[in-house]
Tab-separated table of C-alpha atoms and ligand atoms in Angstrom:
chain	number	residue	atom	x	y	z
Q	1	UNK	CA	95.465	134.168	109.558
Q	2	UNK	CA	98.258	132.652	108.284
Q	3	UNK	CA	99.400	131.437	104.858
Q	4	UNK	CA	100.770	128.033	107.655
Q	5	UNK	CA	97.999	128.310	109.594
Q	6	UNK	CA	97.495	125.206	111.149
Q	7	UNK	CA	94.053	123.247	111.224
Q	8	UNK	CA	93.179	123.991	114.995
Q	9	UNK	CA	94.191	127.848	114.711
Q	10	UNK	CA	91.189	127.817	111.745
Q	11	UNK	CA	88.571	126.212	113.918
Q	12	UNK	CA	89.095	128.635	116.670
Q	13	UNK	CA	89.854	131.212	114.548
Q	14	UNK	CA	86.448	129.726	113.612
Q	15	UNK	CA	84.546	129.130	116.856
Q	16	UNK	CA	86.505	133.152	118.151
Q	17	UNK	CA	84.181	133.792	114.824
Q	18	UNK	CA	87.492	135.695	114.095
Q	19	UNK	CA	86.512	135.068	110.291
Q	20	UNK	CA	85.098	132.843	108.798
Q	21	UNK	CA	85.087	129.435	107.122
Q	22	UNK	CA	83.725	131.278	103.535
Q	23	UNK	CA	86.279	133.807	105.368
Q	24	UNK	CA	89.428	131.155	105.241
Q	25	UNK	CA	88.081	129.627	101.626
Q	26	UNK	CA	89.070	133.141	100.793
Q	27	UNK	CA	91.684	133.440	101.529
Q	28	UNK	CA	93.221	130.138	100.042
Q	29	UNK	CA	91.751	131.358	97.046
Q	30	UNK	CA	93.611	134.952	96.812
Q	31	UNK	CA	96.620	132.226	97.865
Q	32	UNK	CA	95.840	130.646	94.974
Q	33	UNK	CA	95.383	132.673	92.429
Q	34	UNK	CA	98.893	135.103	93.223
Q	35	UNK	CA	100.850	132.060	93.960
Q	36	UNK	CA	100.037	128.853	91.490
Q	37	UNK	CA	100.460	130.576	87.782
Q	38	UNK	CA	104.414	130.165	89.064
Q	39	UNK	CA	104.300	127.506	91.442
Q	40	UNK	CA	102.020	124.473	88.914
Q	41	UNK	CA	100.693	123.238	92.444
Q	42	UNK	CA	97.436	122.667	91.236
Q	43	UNK	CA	95.254	121.606	88.233
Q	44	UNK	CA	92.552	123.040	88.844
Q	45	UNK	CA	90.821	124.613	90.746
Q	46	UNK	CA	87.212	124.040	91.704
Q	47	UNK	CA	86.909	127.976	93.701
Q	48	UNK	CA	82.899	128.975	93.008
Q	49	UNK	CA	82.039	124.911	94.515
Q	50	UNK	CA	84.525	125.578	97.917
Q	51	UNK	CA	82.842	129.649	97.939
Q	52	UNK	CA	78.686	127.914	98.323
Q	53	UNK	CA	80.384	124.425	100.282
Q	54	UNK	CA	81.967	127.127	103.475
Q	55	UNK	CA	78.648	129.732	103.338
Q	56	UNK	CA	76.721	125.768	104.007
Q	57	UNK	CA	79.781	125.115	106.360
Q	58	UNK	CA	79.772	127.934	108.438
Q	59	UNK	CA	75.534	127.722	108.795
Q	60	UNK	CA	76.599	124.497	109.825
Q	61	UNK	CA	79.182	126.581	112.500
Q	62	UNK	CA	76.416	128.728	114.025
Q	63	UNK	CA	73.269	125.881	114.116
Q	64	UNK	CA	76.008	122.928	115.972
Q	65	UNK	CA	76.157	120.790	113.077
Q	66	UNK	CA	79.512	121.035	111.951
Q	67	UNK	CA	81.728	117.995	111.753
Q	68	UNK	CA	85.068	117.433	112.620
Q	69	UNK	CA	86.994	119.055	109.381
Q	70	UNK	CA	84.956	122.357	109.209
Q	71	UNK	CA	87.142	124.692	108.180
Q	72	UNK	CA	89.974	122.192	106.769
Q	73	UNK	CA	90.927	123.139	102.900
Q	74	UNK	CA	91.982	120.014	101.021
Q	75	UNK	CA	93.673	120.002	97.845
Q	76	UNK	CA	93.619	116.536	96.674
Q	77	UNK	CA	96.151	114.830	94.628
Q	78	UNK	CA	95.327	113.341	90.796
Q	79	UNK	CA	95.175	110.144	90.832
Q	80	UNK	CA	92.008	110.735	92.909
Q	81	UNK	CA	88.572	110.602	92.262
Q	82	UNK	CA	86.338	113.216	93.146
Q	83	UNK	CA	82.679	112.815	90.610
Q	84	UNK	CA	81.745	115.126	87.942
Q	85	UNK	CA	85.923	116.368	89.055
Q	86	UNK	CA	88.864	116.179	85.844
Q	87	UNK	CA	90.883	112.800	86.595
Q	88	UNK	CA	93.938	112.478	84.407
Q	89	UNK	CA	96.677	111.708	87.247
Q	90	UNK	CA	99.773	113.469	85.262
Q	91	UNK	CA	98.750	112.349	82.004
Q	92	UNK	CA	98.419	112.519	78.275
Q	93	UNK	CA	96.763	109.539	78.196
Q	94	UNK	CA	92.981	110.925	80.481
Q	95	UNK	CA	92.649	114.208	78.336
Q	96	UNK	CA	89.176	114.669	79.448
Q	97	UNK	CA	88.516	112.652	81.934
Q	98	UNK	CA	86.200	113.106	84.360
Q	99	UNK	CA	85.890	110.586	87.549
Q	100	UNK	CA	82.123	108.878	88.621
Q	101	UNK	CA	82.425	108.526	92.189
Q	102	UNK	CA	84.486	109.943	94.708
Q	103	UNK	CA	87.999	107.906	96.724
Q	104	UNK	CA	86.550	106.796	99.767
Q	105	UNK	CA	88.964	108.726	101.738
Q	106	UNK	CA	87.608	112.196	99.883
Q	107	UNK	CA	84.399	111.142	100.651
Q	108	UNK	CA	85.420	110.197	104.052
Q	109	UNK	CA	86.477	113.879	103.805
Q	110	UNK	CA	83.593	115.553	102.732
Q	111	UNK	CA	81.257	113.915	105.202
Q	112	UNK	CA	82.568	115.841	107.827
Q	113	UNK	CA	82.914	119.000	106.683
Q	114	UNK	CA	85.929	119.315	104.459
Q	115	UNK	CA	85.814	121.580	102.383
Q	116	UNK	CA	87.516	120.432	98.569
Q	117	UNK	CA	89.487	122.881	97.393
Q	118	UNK	CA	91.236	121.701	93.921
Q	119	UNK	CA	92.843	119.019	92.188
Q	120	UNK	CA	97.236	119.203	93.025
Q	121	UNK	CA	99.668	118.476	89.695
Q	122	UNK	CA	101.983	114.917	90.257
Q	123	UNK	CA	104.160	112.881	88.414
Q	124	UNK	CA	102.611	110.844	85.389
Q	125	UNK	CA	100.479	108.413	86.764
Q	126	UNK	CA	102.301	108.645	90.891
Q	127	UNK	CA	106.271	107.553	88.508
Q	128	UNK	CA	108.949	110.109	89.951
Q	129	UNK	CA	110.710	112.245	93.157
Q	130	UNK	CA	110.728	115.275	91.341
Q	131	UNK	CA	107.404	116.382	89.547
Q	132	UNK	CA	109.244	116.783	86.531
Q	133	UNK	CA	107.283	113.657	84.959
Q	134	UNK	CA	104.486	115.502	84.561
Q	135	UNK	CA	102.352	115.795	81.552
Q	136	UNK	CA	101.153	119.004	82.554
Q	137	UNK	CA	104.560	120.357	83.812
Q	138	UNK	CA	106.501	120.549	86.517
Q	139	UNK	CA	105.869	121.778	89.579
Q	140	UNK	CA	108.335	124.469	91.733
Q	141	UNK	CA	109.480	123.977	95.367
Q	142	UNK	CA	108.689	127.618	96.936
Q	143	UNK	CA	111.089	127.545	98.890
Q	144	UNK	CA	113.617	128.019	95.601
Q	145	UNK	CA	113.164	129.180	91.795
Q	146	UNK	CA	115.153	126.250	90.190
Q	147	UNK	CA	114.420	123.543	93.112
Q	148	UNK	CA	112.664	120.896	92.571
Q	149	UNK	CA	109.235	119.584	94.779
Q	150	UNK	CA	110.119	116.024	94.786
Q	151	UNK	CA	107.571	113.375	94.093
Q	152	UNK	CA	105.534	112.321	92.317
Q	153	UNK	CA	103.307	114.497	95.055
Q	154	UNK	CA	104.929	117.596	94.421
Q	155	UNK	CA	101.860	119.365	93.687
Q	156	UNK	CA	100.295	117.959	96.889
Q	157	UNK	CA	103.929	119.213	98.710
Q	158	UNK	CA	103.668	122.899	97.249
Q	159	UNK	CA	100.022	124.271	97.411
Q	160	UNK	CA	100.616	123.120	101.339
Q	161	UNK	CA	103.830	124.311	102.172
Q	162	UNK	CA	102.511	128.115	99.641
Q	163	UNK	CA	99.379	127.840	100.967
Q	164	UNK	CA	96.728	127.179	99.130
Q	165	UNK	CA	95.138	125.184	101.620
Q	166	UNK	CA	94.765	123.518	105.125
Q	167	UNK	CA	96.036	120.229	104.294
Q	168	UNK	CA	96.420	117.589	100.824
Q	169	UNK	CA	96.364	114.311	99.696
Q	170	UNK	CA	98.511	112.270	97.551
Q	171	UNK	CA	99.788	108.659	97.985
Q	172	UNK	CA	102.614	107.023	98.612
Q	173	UNK	CA	104.690	103.436	96.793
Q	174	UNK	CA	107.678	104.309	96.863
Q	175	UNK	CA	108.249	107.905	99.047
Q	176	UNK	CA	106.144	109.852	97.089
Q	177	UNK	CA	105.229	111.504	100.096
Q	178	UNK	CA	107.404	111.795	102.657
Q	179	UNK	CA	110.219	112.984	99.315
Q	180	UNK	CA	108.230	115.608	98.791
Q	181	UNK	CA	107.508	116.315	102.799
Q	182	UNK	CA	111.037	116.149	103.507
Q	183	UNK	CA	111.902	118.569	100.572
Q	184	UNK	CA	109.080	121.220	101.458
Q	185	UNK	CA	109.966	121.895	104.931
Q	186	UNK	CA	105.626	119.680	105.893
Q	187	UNK	CA	105.537	116.886	108.002
Q	188	UNK	CA	104.498	113.992	105.251
Q	189	UNK	CA	102.536	110.893	106.049
Q	190	UNK	CA	102.490	106.893	105.326
Q	191	UNK	CA	100.029	104.471	106.493
Q	192	UNK	CA	100.513	101.111	107.266
Q	193	UNK	CA	100.259	99.793	103.857
Q	194	UNK	CA	95.613	98.935	103.909
Q	195	UNK	CA	94.951	101.220	106.373
Q	196	UNK	CA	93.718	103.626	104.007
Q	197	UNK	CA	90.755	102.256	101.758
Q	198	UNK	CA	92.481	102.865	97.664
Q	199	UNK	CA	89.254	102.636	96.199
Q	200	UNK	CA	89.318	106.020	94.101
Q	201	UNK	CA	92.443	105.589	93.890
Q	202	UNK	CA	94.603	105.615	90.135
Q	203	UNK	CA	96.723	102.502	91.117
Q	204	UNK	CA	100.077	102.141	90.504
Q	205	UNK	CA	101.178	99.003	92.280
Q	206	UNK	CA	98.911	97.804	93.886
Q	207	UNK	CA	100.276	95.994	96.642
Q	208	UNK	CA	102.509	99.214	97.635
Q	209	UNK	CA	99.773	102.664	97.032
Q	210	UNK	CA	98.630	104.017	100.379
Q	211	UNK	CA	97.068	107.390	100.427
Q	212	UNK	CA	98.777	109.774	103.169
Q	213	UNK	CA	98.764	113.590	103.856
Q	214	UNK	CA	100.733	116.688	104.089
Q	215	UNK	CA	100.020	118.909	106.624
Q	216	UNK	CA	102.530	121.783	108.657
Q	217	UNK	CA	101.957	119.578	112.415
Q	218	UNK	CA	101.987	115.783	113.212
Q	219	UNK	CA	97.931	117.238	114.783
Q	220	UNK	CA	96.087	117.645	111.434
Q	221	UNK	CA	98.363	114.580	109.907
Q	222	UNK	CA	95.984	112.903	113.163
Q	223	UNK	CA	92.930	114.158	113.086
Q	224	UNK	CA	93.189	113.448	108.893
Q	225	UNK	CA	93.494	110.049	109.290
Q	226	UNK	CA	91.261	108.842	111.857
Q	227	UNK	CA	88.983	110.258	109.423
Q	228	UNK	CA	89.887	108.775	106.527
Q	229	UNK	CA	91.477	105.324	108.059
Q	230	UNK	CA	89.051	101.804	108.555
Q	231	UNK	CA	87.282	99.790	106.667
Q	232	UNK	CA	85.411	99.715	103.939
Q	233	UNK	CA	83.652	98.068	101.830
Q	234	UNK	CA	84.468	99.359	98.117
Q	235	UNK	CA	88.201	98.252	99.076
Q	236	UNK	CA	88.494	94.284	100.363
Q	237	UNK	CA	91.761	94.563	101.011
Q	238	UNK	CA	92.138	97.734	103.317
Q	239	UNK	CA	92.534	95.500	107.498
Q	240	UNK	CA	90.293	95.688	109.844
Q	241	UNK	CA	92.050	96.339	112.310
Q	242	UNK	CA	90.003	99.275	113.965
Q	243	UNK	CA	90.738	103.216	113.809
Q	244	UNK	CA	91.809	105.255	117.047
Q	245	UNK	CA	91.018	108.391	117.563
Q	246	UNK	CA	95.672	109.372	116.717
Q	247	UNK	CA	94.462	113.768	117.929
Q	248	UNK	CA	93.469	113.343	120.851
Q	249	UNK	CA	96.867	109.858	121.688
Q	250	UNK	CA	99.536	112.747	120.604
Q	251	UNK	CA	101.035	112.942	123.640
Q	252	UNK	CA	104.559	110.793	124.911
Q	253	UNK	CA	105.549	108.634	126.997
Q	254	UNK	CA	107.792	108.294	128.410
Q	255	UNK	CA	112.028	106.809	126.810
Q	256	UNK	CA	112.199	105.602	123.636
Q	257	UNK	CA	114.572	102.387	122.276
Q	258	UNK	CA	115.783	104.662	118.826
Q	259	UNK	CA	117.885	102.869	116.213
Q	260	UNK	CA	119.313	104.469	112.960
Q	261	UNK	CA	120.944	102.378	110.438
Q	262	UNK	CA	125.301	101.945	109.093
Q	263	UNK	CA	124.049	101.799	105.930
Q	264	UNK	CA	122.425	104.507	105.762
Q	265	UNK	CA	124.464	107.199	107.734
Q	266	UNK	CA	127.278	105.402	105.734
Q	267	UNK	CA	126.137	105.818	102.207
Q	268	UNK	CA	127.877	107.040	99.635
Q	269	UNK	CA	124.658	108.571	98.101
Q	270	UNK	CA	124.629	110.748	101.701
Q	271	UNK	CA	124.468	114.391	101.602
Q	272	UNK	CA	126.861	116.340	104.164
Q	273	UNK	CA	124.296	118.686	104.819
Q	274	UNK	CA	121.821	116.455	105.904
Q	275	UNK	CA	124.641	114.056	106.833
Q	276	UNK	CA	124.953	116.962	110.164
Q	277	UNK	CA	121.601	118.099	110.285
Q	278	UNK	CA	121.090	114.250	110.936
Q	279	UNK	CA	123.588	113.011	113.818
Q	280	UNK	CA	122.825	115.859	115.492
Q	281	UNK	CA	119.292	115.048	115.770
Q	282	UNK	CA	120.059	111.601	117.230
Q	283	UNK	CA	122.462	113.523	119.166
Q	284	UNK	CA	119.315	115.594	121.030
Q	285	UNK	CA	117.529	112.302	120.734
Q	286	UNK	CA	120.403	110.562	123.464
Q	287	UNK	CA	120.462	113.985	125.330
Q	288	UNK	CA	116.734	113.874	125.589
Q	289	UNK	CA	117.136	110.765	127.359
Q	290	UNK	CA	116.521	108.030	124.875
Q	291	UNK	CA	117.940	104.928	123.830
Q	292	UNK	CA	119.451	105.042	120.843
Q	293	UNK	CA	121.738	103.028	119.110
Q	294	UNK	CA	123.494	102.742	115.719
Q	295	UNK	CA	122.088	98.762	114.438
Q	296	UNK	CA	122.696	96.761	110.653
Q	297	UNK	CA	120.584	96.480	107.835
Q	298	UNK	CA	122.849	94.709	106.012
Q	299	UNK	CA	119.532	93.872	103.695
Q	300	UNK	CA	119.181	98.033	102.831
Q	301	UNK	CA	120.638	97.896	99.165
Q	302	UNK	CA	118.669	95.394	98.122
Q	303	UNK	CA	115.303	97.865	99.256
Q	304	UNK	CA	115.538	99.644	95.622
Q	305	UNK	CA	116.251	96.970	93.632
Q	306	UNK	CA	113.466	95.001	95.384
Q	307	UNK	CA	111.077	97.993	94.910
Q	308	UNK	CA	111.541	98.909	91.105
Q	309	UNK	CA	110.302	95.492	89.105
Q	310	UNK	CA	107.671	94.693	91.577
Q	311	UNK	CA	106.616	98.092	91.088
Q	312	UNK	CA	107.265	98.790	86.925
Q	313	UNK	CA	105.298	94.876	87.006
Q	314	UNK	CA	102.108	95.330	88.455
Q	315	UNK	CA	102.368	98.811	87.103
Q	316	UNK	CA	101.971	97.628	84.262
Q	317	UNK	CA	99.047	95.563	85.219
Q	318	UNK	CA	97.324	98.280	86.308
Q	319	UNK	CA	98.027	100.379	83.462
Q	320	UNK	CA	97.596	97.752	80.561
Q	321	UNK	CA	93.362	99.242	80.869
Q	322	UNK	CA	94.021	102.669	79.166
Q	323	UNK	CA	94.058	101.536	75.582
Q	324	UNK	CA	92.242	103.957	73.865
Q	325	UNK	CA	89.549	102.056	74.252
Q	326	UNK	CA	87.380	103.093	77.453
Q	327	UNK	CA	88.924	105.999	79.191
Q	328	UNK	CA	90.392	109.471	78.064
Q	329	UNK	CA	93.109	109.601	75.481
Q	330	UNK	CA	92.298	108.412	72.027
Q	331	UNK	CA	94.845	108.182	68.602
Q	332	UNK	CA	93.417	110.490	65.370
Q	333	UNK	CA	92.480	108.313	62.501
Q	334	UNK	CA	94.545	104.684	62.990
Q	335	UNK	CA	94.282	101.924	60.330
Q	336	UNK	CA	92.832	98.896	61.992
Q	337	UNK	CA	92.333	98.399	66.032
Q	338	UNK	CA	95.339	96.861	66.619
Q	339	UNK	CA	96.947	100.546	65.535
Q	340	UNK	CA	94.244	102.404	67.693
Q	341	UNK	CA	96.131	100.144	70.841
Q	342	UNK	CA	99.855	100.770	69.998
Q	343	UNK	CA	99.331	104.322	68.872
Q	344	UNK	CA	96.588	105.858	71.534
Q	345	UNK	CA	99.462	104.459	74.203
Q	346	UNK	CA	102.226	104.828	72.970
Q	347	UNK	CA	100.532	108.735	72.383
Q	348	UNK	CA	98.885	109.462	75.463
Q	349	UNK	CA	101.748	107.980	78.062
Q	350	UNK	CA	104.994	109.707	78.387
Q	351	UNK	CA	108.249	107.937	78.224
Q	352	UNK	CA	109.020	107.507	82.309
Q	353	UNK	CA	105.487	105.457	82.096
Q	354	UNK	CA	106.415	103.514	78.916
Q	355	UNK	CA	109.563	102.849	79.907
Q	356	UNK	CA	108.398	101.252	82.888
Q	357	UNK	CA	105.248	99.652	81.315
Q	358	UNK	CA	108.143	98.033	79.083
Q	359	UNK	CA	110.443	96.867	82.175
Q	360	UNK	CA	107.960	95.969	84.262
Q	361	UNK	CA	106.128	93.521	81.197
Q	362	UNK	CA	110.317	91.935	81.305
Q	363	UNK	CA	110.247	91.018	84.053
Q	364	UNK	CA	106.757	89.024	84.205
Q	365	UNK	CA	107.287	87.133	81.065
Q	366	UNK	CA	107.961	83.917	80.782
Q	367	UNK	CA	112.463	84.025	80.666
Q	368	UNK	CA	112.460	86.262	82.878
Q	369	UNK	CA	109.400	85.856	85.901
Q	370	UNK	CA	111.242	83.672	88.234
Q	371	UNK	CA	114.481	84.967	87.709
Q	372	UNK	CA	113.461	88.467	88.851
Q	373	UNK	CA	109.944	89.040	90.120
Q	374	UNK	CA	109.926	85.654	91.797
Q	375	UNK	CA	112.825	86.738	92.837
Q	376	UNK	CA	112.191	90.243	94.205
Q	377	UNK	CA	109.000	88.648	95.795
Q	378	UNK	CA	111.075	87.074	98.115
Q	379	UNK	CA	113.579	89.720	98.450
Q	380	UNK	CA	110.816	91.649	99.930
Q	381	UNK	CA	110.020	88.998	101.840
Q	382	UNK	CA	113.622	89.232	104.174
Q	383	UNK	CA	113.467	92.395	104.203
Q	384	UNK	CA	109.715	92.856	106.078
Q	385	UNK	CA	111.061	90.560	108.110
Q	386	UNK	CA	113.821	91.650	108.647
Q	387	UNK	CA	112.337	94.949	109.659
Q	388	UNK	CA	109.840	93.471	111.999
Q	389	UNK	CA	112.553	91.931	113.507
Q	390	UNK	CA	114.112	95.066	114.568
Q	391	UNK	CA	110.702	96.469	115.905
Q	392	UNK	CA	110.427	93.858	117.933
Q	393	UNK	CA	113.710	94.972	119.475
Q	394	UNK	CA	113.012	99.658	118.952
Q	395	UNK	CA	110.287	101.761	119.198
Q	396	UNK	CA	111.465	103.638	115.896
Q	397	UNK	CA	113.255	103.343	113.594
Q	398	UNK	CA	114.936	106.447	111.942
Q	399	UNK	CA	116.816	107.440	109.038
Q	400	UNK	CA	116.900	110.383	106.761
Q	401	UNK	CA	113.802	111.471	104.366
Q	402	UNK	CA	116.443	111.749	101.499
Q	403	UNK	CA	119.851	111.223	100.719
Q	404	UNK	CA	119.970	115.246	98.977
Q	405	UNK	CA	117.501	117.958	100.138
Q	406	UNK	CA	115.788	119.372	97.194
Q	407	UNK	CA	118.227	120.134	93.689
Q	408	UNK	CA	118.153	121.586	90.875
Q	409	UNK	CA	114.552	121.820	88.254
Q	410	UNK	CA	116.308	119.396	85.018
Q	411	UNK	CA	119.077	118.648	86.892
Q	412	UNK	CA	118.459	114.469	87.199
Q	413	UNK	CA	118.918	113.402	84.653
Q	414	UNK	CA	119.256	109.664	84.877
Q	415	UNK	CA	116.960	107.334	85.733
Q	416	UNK	CA	118.850	105.525	88.113
Q	417	UNK	CA	119.999	109.232	89.286
Q	418	UNK	CA	117.003	109.902	90.338
Q	419	UNK	CA	115.905	106.779	91.148
Q	420	UNK	CA	118.055	106.778	94.334
Q	421	UNK	CA	116.173	109.512	95.985
Q	422	UNK	CA	114.164	107.416	96.945
Q	423	UNK	CA	116.626	105.002	98.418
Q	424	UNK	CA	115.698	105.453	102.364
Q	425	UNK	CA	111.917	105.776	101.807
Q	426	UNK	CA	111.474	101.887	100.236
Q	427	UNK	CA	112.781	100.417	102.291
Q	428	UNK	CA	108.634	101.556	104.167
Q	429	UNK	CA	107.780	100.526	101.485
Q	430	UNK	CA	108.791	97.448	100.997
Q	431	UNK	CA	107.657	96.377	103.663
Q	432	UNK	CA	104.528	97.999	103.970
Q	433	UNK	CA	104.549	99.571	107.459
Q	434	UNK	CA	103.785	103.143	108.974
Q	435	UNK	CA	106.541	106.468	108.340
Q	436	UNK	CA	106.974	109.760	108.030
Q	437	UNK	CA	108.967	112.808	107.793
Q	438	UNK	CA	108.813	115.471	110.312
Q	439	UNK	CA	111.164	118.949	109.188
Q	440	UNK	CA	114.224	119.179	111.012
Q	441	UNK	CA	116.631	121.613	109.527
Q	442	UNK	CA	117.684	123.189	106.738
Q	443	UNK	CA	121.194	123.657	104.599
Q	444	UNK	CA	123.199	127.008	103.627
Q	445	UNK	CA	120.540	127.268	100.389
Q	446	UNK	CA	117.705	127.666	102.897
Q	447	UNK	CA	116.130	124.031	101.360
Q	448	UNK	CA	114.561	121.813	104.041
Q	449	UNK	CA	115.511	118.308	105.662
Q	450	UNK	CA	113.420	115.816	106.713
Q	451	UNK	CA	113.993	112.628	109.707
Q	452	UNK	CA	112.041	110.134	109.226
Q	453	UNK	CA	110.751	107.481	111.454
Q	454	UNK	CA	109.350	104.270	110.845
Q	455	UNK	CA	107.568	102.367	113.318
Q	456	UNK	CA	105.248	98.795	112.899
Q	457	UNK	CA	102.088	98.401	111.654
Q	458	UNK	CA	99.097	100.383	113.119
Q	459	UNK	CA	101.164	101.515	115.477
Q	460	UNK	CA	100.523	105.166	113.785
Q	461	UNK	CA	99.680	106.032	117.131
Q	462	UNK	CA	102.656	105.966	118.115
Q	463	UNK	CA	104.986	107.416	115.759
Q	464	UNK	CA	101.869	109.904	115.574
Q	465	UNK	CA	102.640	111.105	119.119
Q	466	UNK	CA	106.415	110.697	118.703
Q	467	UNK	CA	105.774	113.012	115.806
Q	468	UNK	CA	103.934	115.593	117.549
Q	469	UNK	CA	107.198	115.342	120.312
Q	470	UNK	CA	109.885	115.679	117.517
Q	471	UNK	CA	108.647	118.848	115.682
Q	472	UNK	CA	107.997	120.619	119.313
Q	473	UNK	CA	111.527	119.844	121.003
A	501	LIG	N1	109.726	108.124	93.616
A	501	LIG	C1	109.662	106.247	93.199
A	501	LIG	C2	109.190	106.210	92.000
A	501	LIG	O1	108.959	106.977	91.188
A	501	LIG	C3	108.366	106.542	94.723
A	501	LIG	C4	106.804	107.444	93.794
A	501	LIG	C5	105.715	106.674	94.445
A	501	LIG	O2	105.737	106.089	95.533
A	501	LIG	N2	104.542	106.705	94.229
A	501	LIG	O3	108.412	105.700	91.794
């Protein structure tokens, strides 16, 4: 078995008796033991549980009763609940907290015999683009000594990249699956908003948060999505649109109409090598007979400010529950109740989270509500309408996933500079449509470059079929 084996390769090995599920788990555990001390992608490793689970799966395979995901070994981002296992959201404020139930998405994977082998490091409360905001030290990109893996699901990306698991779950609020996938040379899928239940996902910005998948192949992402998506009695906002068998509908038929956006290719923030790689992919698609056109998206420059106003507002409300009373950390020896709240929160949250809570509180305050929050909501609607109109005319919109490749640890000290990492991913998040990042090349330092593909809401089947086509061609 290879470190980067896809699930279908594992499944074939299991069916042919080349190896057992116990062997698969041992293979990942030895990679974890060797690589995790340096890469810091996992905060917990469930070794004994995974091994005993693997014995059960091997028995099921023998009996012919194994589920769809038997042999798939998974790690989950530290914002997803897994009953009786630690959950900290990369934060000190949840010190000692354990989940009392399992997130629906995670449970559905387990029900199909996937095995959860560990908990992924991430930026605190999923706020960040480099995984440097974790209270448990940064994650390191396996492709470069001093390079970040992207964020906020950096640990989930590196766990797959470095062969610690078959696939992983991350969350994408503004790019946190797509951007690290781009930085780590993986497929990273952000489904349509509401496609996957958020029950058991610690909320950052509830009208944006989506659970997504990191994998080596589009087929694996398709399979995971079809298992975890769909109606859920625990989440009233989840969509009732039927879930297709994405993994069985991956053949790409005919040529496609594809748009790319002037405001991204001509953007000053776009690194020259990323641009070259993007442009040559466009040329290749044209040569393959697809109709590829450049279009203008005038609202592009408003996507990032809209995203940061609305997500900080939602975060300030969602994170008010961490008050020192109900969960995790409480300041020792407070003088009175008010000081207990204040100190628990000031000591428990890291600086980026604290900043966003303050910003969000400001944009929701009566003096700024109309000027910022309300206006951002209106702009969100305009971006949604403009993008949906574009997607009526084209099958796909393609853009570079991120303006740069993985940058060096500690190199972005200014918040604004860091926020620019999401420049091209927030558009799909603001609009709530599905998007994927597919590796298309490497820069001269050997760092991976991703192509982002966006399509209409609930058309993941087309997106995944096109992703497979892009990976195969
Ligand atoms: N980097 C973005 C942020 O910091 C996106 C995070 C995410 O998608 N969770 O908010």
